[in-house]
């Protein structure tokens, strides 16, 4: 095929030279599983040249600030030819249904792939690839892997080849897997909160007891011959403070127990560690375990979901507490150190318990592996999933023949 119909709204004759019909082009057109589309991008190239002529050097910033210009780039590609796989993929009756159409017709309006490809080629990229949200002829949406390359003689020729791979099933499987991981993480949090029920009850008991005693004292003063307003005012403030403290405990527990999506923001590691220790403080006291914390500086900040990080460190602390329980360690200790190392924040949680059996070290982070009779085997597996989702890593060391184990969590530093 050497020419196609004209695009009525552009005035551009949709055509291309017969020398595109070389061996690789013919192979592309005959592939049965990948949708190939030949496009005329001269209108887009002209729009990019016009922006350069106007002195636009920061294309990304300009397009972000000028949606109209971005939309013109989306419109500036016209379909010259398609293979049968593309016809089937987009639900067309035949090639004629797609030839002459603007490519914008086949992308969801929210999809950024077309504009991002323009940015990439304007910056000298040789090819572009991105997951895209595509649109069939009947308007239904599906997920594709979108790739585009210009003809070998350069971007300026305006003759480009795009390909589409339907990845809908893959995206659906990944979505289901992510949902399953979220559900397992929720189960793990609920299990941990169950183990911490005595600690939570103890925490709540302190402010409630204080509220009761303060209210009783106020009643006695009100029944007395004289009313000291300053003392009553002070006691009222104390009740208000203790109510707020109890509310904080309830809110913290509710957040940990809740089913929620990942909400990431800059988080100070020192604050997360303090909150995590507060969760297990009663357990530390009950087992007479000394805890030492060393944070090297206030700049240890990561971009993370605060509750998920709490889940990781509460789990590591509970594991260390349970290691000491019944082990007969003369002076049980847990040491937490947080330092900055090679662009990351590294947090070490170490105990001086009996250590980990060498045969167990490689299995600790496997799902459903546990050394406890009443354990679910989810805690460390979920910890690894959470840390990996934050582009970090978690590892354990327990040298053979020595006491203790150290769990190390590394997360990318957040640059402010």
mmCIF file of N, CA and C in Angstrom, residues 296-349:
data_model
loop_
_atom_site.group_PDB
_atom_site.id
_atom_site.type_symbol
_atom_site.label_atom_id
_atom_site.label_comp_id
_atom_site.label_asym_id
_atom_site.label_seq_id
_atom_site.Cartn_x
_atom_site.Cartn_y
_atom_site.Cartn_z
ATOM 1 N N UNK A 296 20.781 9.164 64.462
ATOM 2 C CA UNK A 296 21.972 9.990 64.224
ATOM 3 C C UNK A 296 21.669 11.453 63.935
ATOM 4 N N UNK A 297 20.436 11.794 63.530
ATOM 5 C CA UNK A 297 20.151 13.192 63.249
ATOM 6 C C UNK A 297 18.714 13.417 62.835
ATOM 7 N N UNK A 298 18.271 14.682 62.822
ATOM 8 C CA UNK A 298 16.876 14.994 62.489
ATOM 9 C C UNK A 298 16.575 14.912 60.998
ATOM 10 N N UNK A 299 17.615 14.749 60.154
ATOM 11 C CA UNK A 299 17.402 14.749 58.705
ATOM 12 C C UNK A 299 17.082 13.365 58.152
ATOM 13 N N UNK A 300 16.832 12.399 59.023
ATOM 14 C CA UNK A 300 16.498 11.047 58.572
ATOM 15 C C UNK A 300 15.004 11.005 58.238
ATOM 16 N N UNK A 301 14.692 11.403 57.017
ATOM 17 C CA UNK A 301 13.312 11.507 56.558
ATOM 18 C C UNK A 301 13.142 10.662 55.305
ATOM 19 N N UNK A 302 12.047 9.903 55.236
ATOM 20 C CA UNK A 302 11.755 9.072 54.067
ATOM 21 C C UNK A 302 10.361 9.406 53.542
ATOM 22 N N UNK A 303 10.121 9.120 52.268
ATOM 23 C CA UNK A 303 8.795 9.279 51.671
ATOM 24 C C UNK A 303 8.072 7.946 51.847
ATOM 25 N N UNK A 304 7.082 7.900 52.722
ATOM 26 C CA UNK A 304 6.529 6.601 53.077
ATOM 27 C C UNK A 304 5.114 6.722 53.628
ATOM 28 N N UNK A 305 4.461 5.562 53.718
ATOM 29 C CA UNK A 305 3.186 5.438 54.417
ATOM 30 C C UNK A 305 3.505 5.223 55.898
ATOM 31 N N UNK A 306 3.139 6.179 56.720
ATOM 32 C CA UNK A 306 3.506 6.159 58.137
ATOM 33 C C UNK A 306 3.004 4.890 58.847
ATOM 34 N N UNK A 307 1.749 4.516 58.591
ATOM 35 C CA UNK A 307 1.165 3.361 59.278
ATOM 36 C C UNK A 307 1.845 2.067 58.841
ATOM 37 N N UNK A 308 2.179 1.966 57.556
ATOM 38 C CA UNK A 308 2.866 0.760 57.087
ATOM 39 C C UNK A 308 4.245 0.631 57.720
ATOM 40 N N UNK A 309 4.968 1.744 57.862
ATOM 41 C CA UNK A 309 6.273 1.676 58.527
ATOM 42 C C UNK A 309 6.117 1.322 59.998
ATOM 43 N N UNK A 310 5.085 1.865 60.648
ATOM 44 C CA UNK A 310 4.814 1.460 62.027
ATOM 45 C C UNK A 310 4.603 -0.046 62.104
ATOM 46 N N UNK A 311 3.852 -0.592 61.139
ATOM 47 C CA UNK A 311 3.591 -2.030 61.133
ATOM 48 C C UNK A 311 4.896 -2.812 61.063
ATOM 49 N N UNK A 312 5.835 -2.348 60.223
ATOM 50 C CA UNK A 312 7.117 -3.038 60.095
ATOM 51 C C UNK A 312 7.873 -3.036 61.419
ATOM 52 N N UNK A 313 8.021 -1.855 62.026
ATOM 53 C CA UNK A 313 8.846 -1.769 63.226
ATOM 54 C C UNK A 313 8.158 -2.373 64.451
ATOM 55 N N UNK A 314 6.844 -2.280 64.550
ATOM 56 C CA UNK A 314 6.137 -2.964 65.635
ATOM 57 C C UNK A 314 6.335 -4.470 65.511
ATOM 58 N N UNK A 315 6.274 -4.976 64.274
ATOM 59 C CA UNK A 315 6.472 -6.413 64.068
ATOM 60 C C UNK A 315 7.886 -6.839 64.468
ATOM 61 N N UNK A 316 8.886 -6.069 64.070
ATOM 62 C CA UNK A 316 10.269 -6.407 64.423
ATOM 63 C C UNK A 316 10.475 -6.341 65.930
ATOM 64 N N UNK A 317 9.872 -5.333 66.576
ATOM 65 C CA UNK A 317 10.010 -5.232 68.032
ATOM 66 C C UNK A 317 9.305 -6.374 68.744
ATOM 67 N N UNK A 318 8.106 -6.739 68.287
ATOM 68 C CA UNK A 318 7.387 -7.852 68.909
ATOM 69 C C UNK A 318 8.149 -9.161 68.739
ATOM 70 N N UNK A 319 8.756 -9.354 67.565
ATOM 71 C CA UNK A 319 9.569 -10.557 67.364
ATOM 72 C C UNK A 319 10.729 -10.604 68.351
ATOM 73 N N UNK A 320 11.384 -9.444 68.549
ATOM 74 C CA UNK A 320 12.509 -9.393 69.484
ATOM 75 C C UNK A 320 12.047 -9.649 70.914
ATOM 76 N N UNK A 321 10.882 -9.109 71.289
ATOM 77 C CA UNK A 321 10.334 -9.354 72.628
ATOM 78 C C UNK A 321 10.035 -10.832 72.823
ATOM 79 N N UNK A 322 9.419 -11.467 71.819
ATOM 80 C CA UNK A 322 9.059 -12.880 71.920
ATOM 81 C C UNK A 322 10.287 -13.783 71.952
ATOM 82 N N UNK A 323 11.376 -13.334 71.292
ATOM 83 C CA UNK A 323 12.628 -14.092 71.337
ATOM 84 C C UNK A 323 13.149 -14.152 72.772
ATOM 85 N N UNK A 324 13.041 -13.043 73.488
ATOM 86 C CA UNK A 324 13.535 -13.006 74.868
ATOM 87 C C UNK A 324 12.637 -13.785 75.828
ATOM 88 N N UNK A 325 11.327 -13.831 75.523
ATOM 89 C CA UNK A 325 10.396 -14.491 76.437
ATOM 90 C C UNK A 325 10.726 -15.980 76.551
ATOM 91 N N UNK A 326 11.081 -16.398 77.717
ATOM 92 C CA UNK A 326 11.383 -17.810 77.953
ATOM 93 C C UNK A 326 12.786 -18.220 77.559
ATOM 94 N N UNK A 327 13.603 -17.281 77.032
ATOM 95 C CA UNK A 327 14.955 -17.649 76.598
ATOM 96 C C UNK A 327 15.954 -17.608 77.747
ATOM 97 N N UNK A 328 15.559 -16.949 78.844
ATOM 98 C CA UNK A 328 16.456 -16.887 79.992
ATOM 99 C C UNK A 328 17.648 -15.980 79.793
ATOM 100 N N UNK A 329 17.515 -14.949 78.949
ATOM 101 C CA UNK A 329 18.609 -13.999 78.745
ATOM 102 C C UNK A 329 18.836 -13.233 80.047
ATOM 103 N N UNK A 330 20.076 -13.206 80.557
ATOM 104 C CA UNK A 330 20.319 -12.557 81.857
ATOM 105 C C UNK A 330 19.869 -11.099 81.888
ATOM 106 N N UNK A 331 20.243 -10.319 80.904
ATOM 107 C CA UNK A 331 19.842 -8.908 80.831
ATOM 108 C C UNK A 331 19.302 -8.646 79.422
ATOM 109 N N UNK A 332 18.027 -8.950 79.186
ATOM 110 C CA UNK A 332 17.475 -8.819 77.837
ATOM 111 C C UNK A 332 17.483 -7.366 77.355
ATOM 112 N N UNK A 333 17.939 -7.182 76.130
ATOM 113 C CA UNK A 333 18.037 -5.842 75.570
ATOM 114 C C UNK A 333 17.580 -5.832 74.108
ATOM 115 N N UNK A 334 17.074 -4.693 73.693
ATOM 116 C CA UNK A 334 16.811 -4.432 72.272
ATOM 117 C C UNK A 334 17.457 -3.093 71.959
ATOM 118 N N UNK A 335 18.220 -3.063 70.879
ATOM 119 C CA UNK A 335 18.917 -1.845 70.481
ATOM 120 C C UNK A 335 18.442 -1.428 69.084
ATOM 121 N N UNK A 336 18.018 -0.148 68.956
ATOM 122 C CA UNK A 336 17.609 0.384 67.653
ATOM 123 C C UNK A 336 18.551 1.521 67.290
ATOM 124 N N UNK A 337 19.147 1.416 66.109
ATOM 125 C CA UNK A 337 20.030 2.469 65.616
ATOM 126 C C UNK A 337 19.559 2.896 64.232
ATOM 127 N N UNK A 338 19.484 4.207 64.018
ATOM 128 C CA UNK A 338 19.100 4.753 62.714
ATOM 129 C C UNK A 338 20.200 5.698 62.246
ATOM 130 N N UNK A 339 20.736 5.420 61.063
ATOM 131 C CA UNK A 339 21.830 6.232 60.527
ATOM 132 C C UNK A 339 21.572 6.520 59.048
ATOM 133 N N UNK A 340 22.256 7.527 58.553
ATOM 134 C CA UNK A 340 22.232 7.825 57.115
ATOM 135 C C UNK A 340 23.421 7.138 56.469
ATOM 136 N N UNK A 341 23.167 6.388 55.382
ATOM 137 C CA UNK A 341 24.244 5.626 54.748
ATOM 138 C C UNK A 341 24.020 5.553 53.242
ATOM 139 N N UNK A 342 24.915 6.171 52.473
ATOM 140 C CA UNK A 342 24.896 6.085 50.999
ATOM 141 C C UNK A 342 23.526 6.415 50.403
ATOM 142 N N UNK A 343 22.953 7.541 50.810
ATOM 143 C CA UNK A 343 21.677 7.966 50.242
ATOM 144 C C UNK A 343 20.465 7.236 50.770
ATOM 145 N N UNK A 344 20.648 6.460 51.827
ATOM 146 C CA UNK A 344 19.528 5.732 52.425
ATOM 147 C C UNK A 344 19.489 5.977 53.928
ATOM 148 N N UNK A 345 18.342 5.674 54.517
ATOM 149 C CA UNK A 345 18.216 5.602 55.971
ATOM 150 C C UNK A 345 18.266 4.125 56.342
ATOM 151 N N UNK A 346 19.182 3.771 57.218
ATOM 152 C CA UNK A 346 19.304 2.378 57.661
ATOM 153 C C UNK A 346 18.912 2.293 59.129
ATOM 154 N N UNK A 347 17.952 1.425 59.409
ATOM 155 C CA UNK A 347 17.499 1.202 60.778
ATOM 156 C C UNK A 347 17.810 -0.241 61.161
ATOM 157 N N UNK A 348 18.605 -0.411 62.220
ATOM 158 C CA UNK A 348 18.943 -1.739 62.734
ATOM 159 C C UNK A 348 18.172 -2.006 64.015
ATOM 160 N N UNK A 349 17.463 -3.122 64.060
ATOM 161 C CA UNK A 349 16.765 -3.564 65.266
ATOM 162 C C UNK A 349 17.458 -4.832 65.735
#
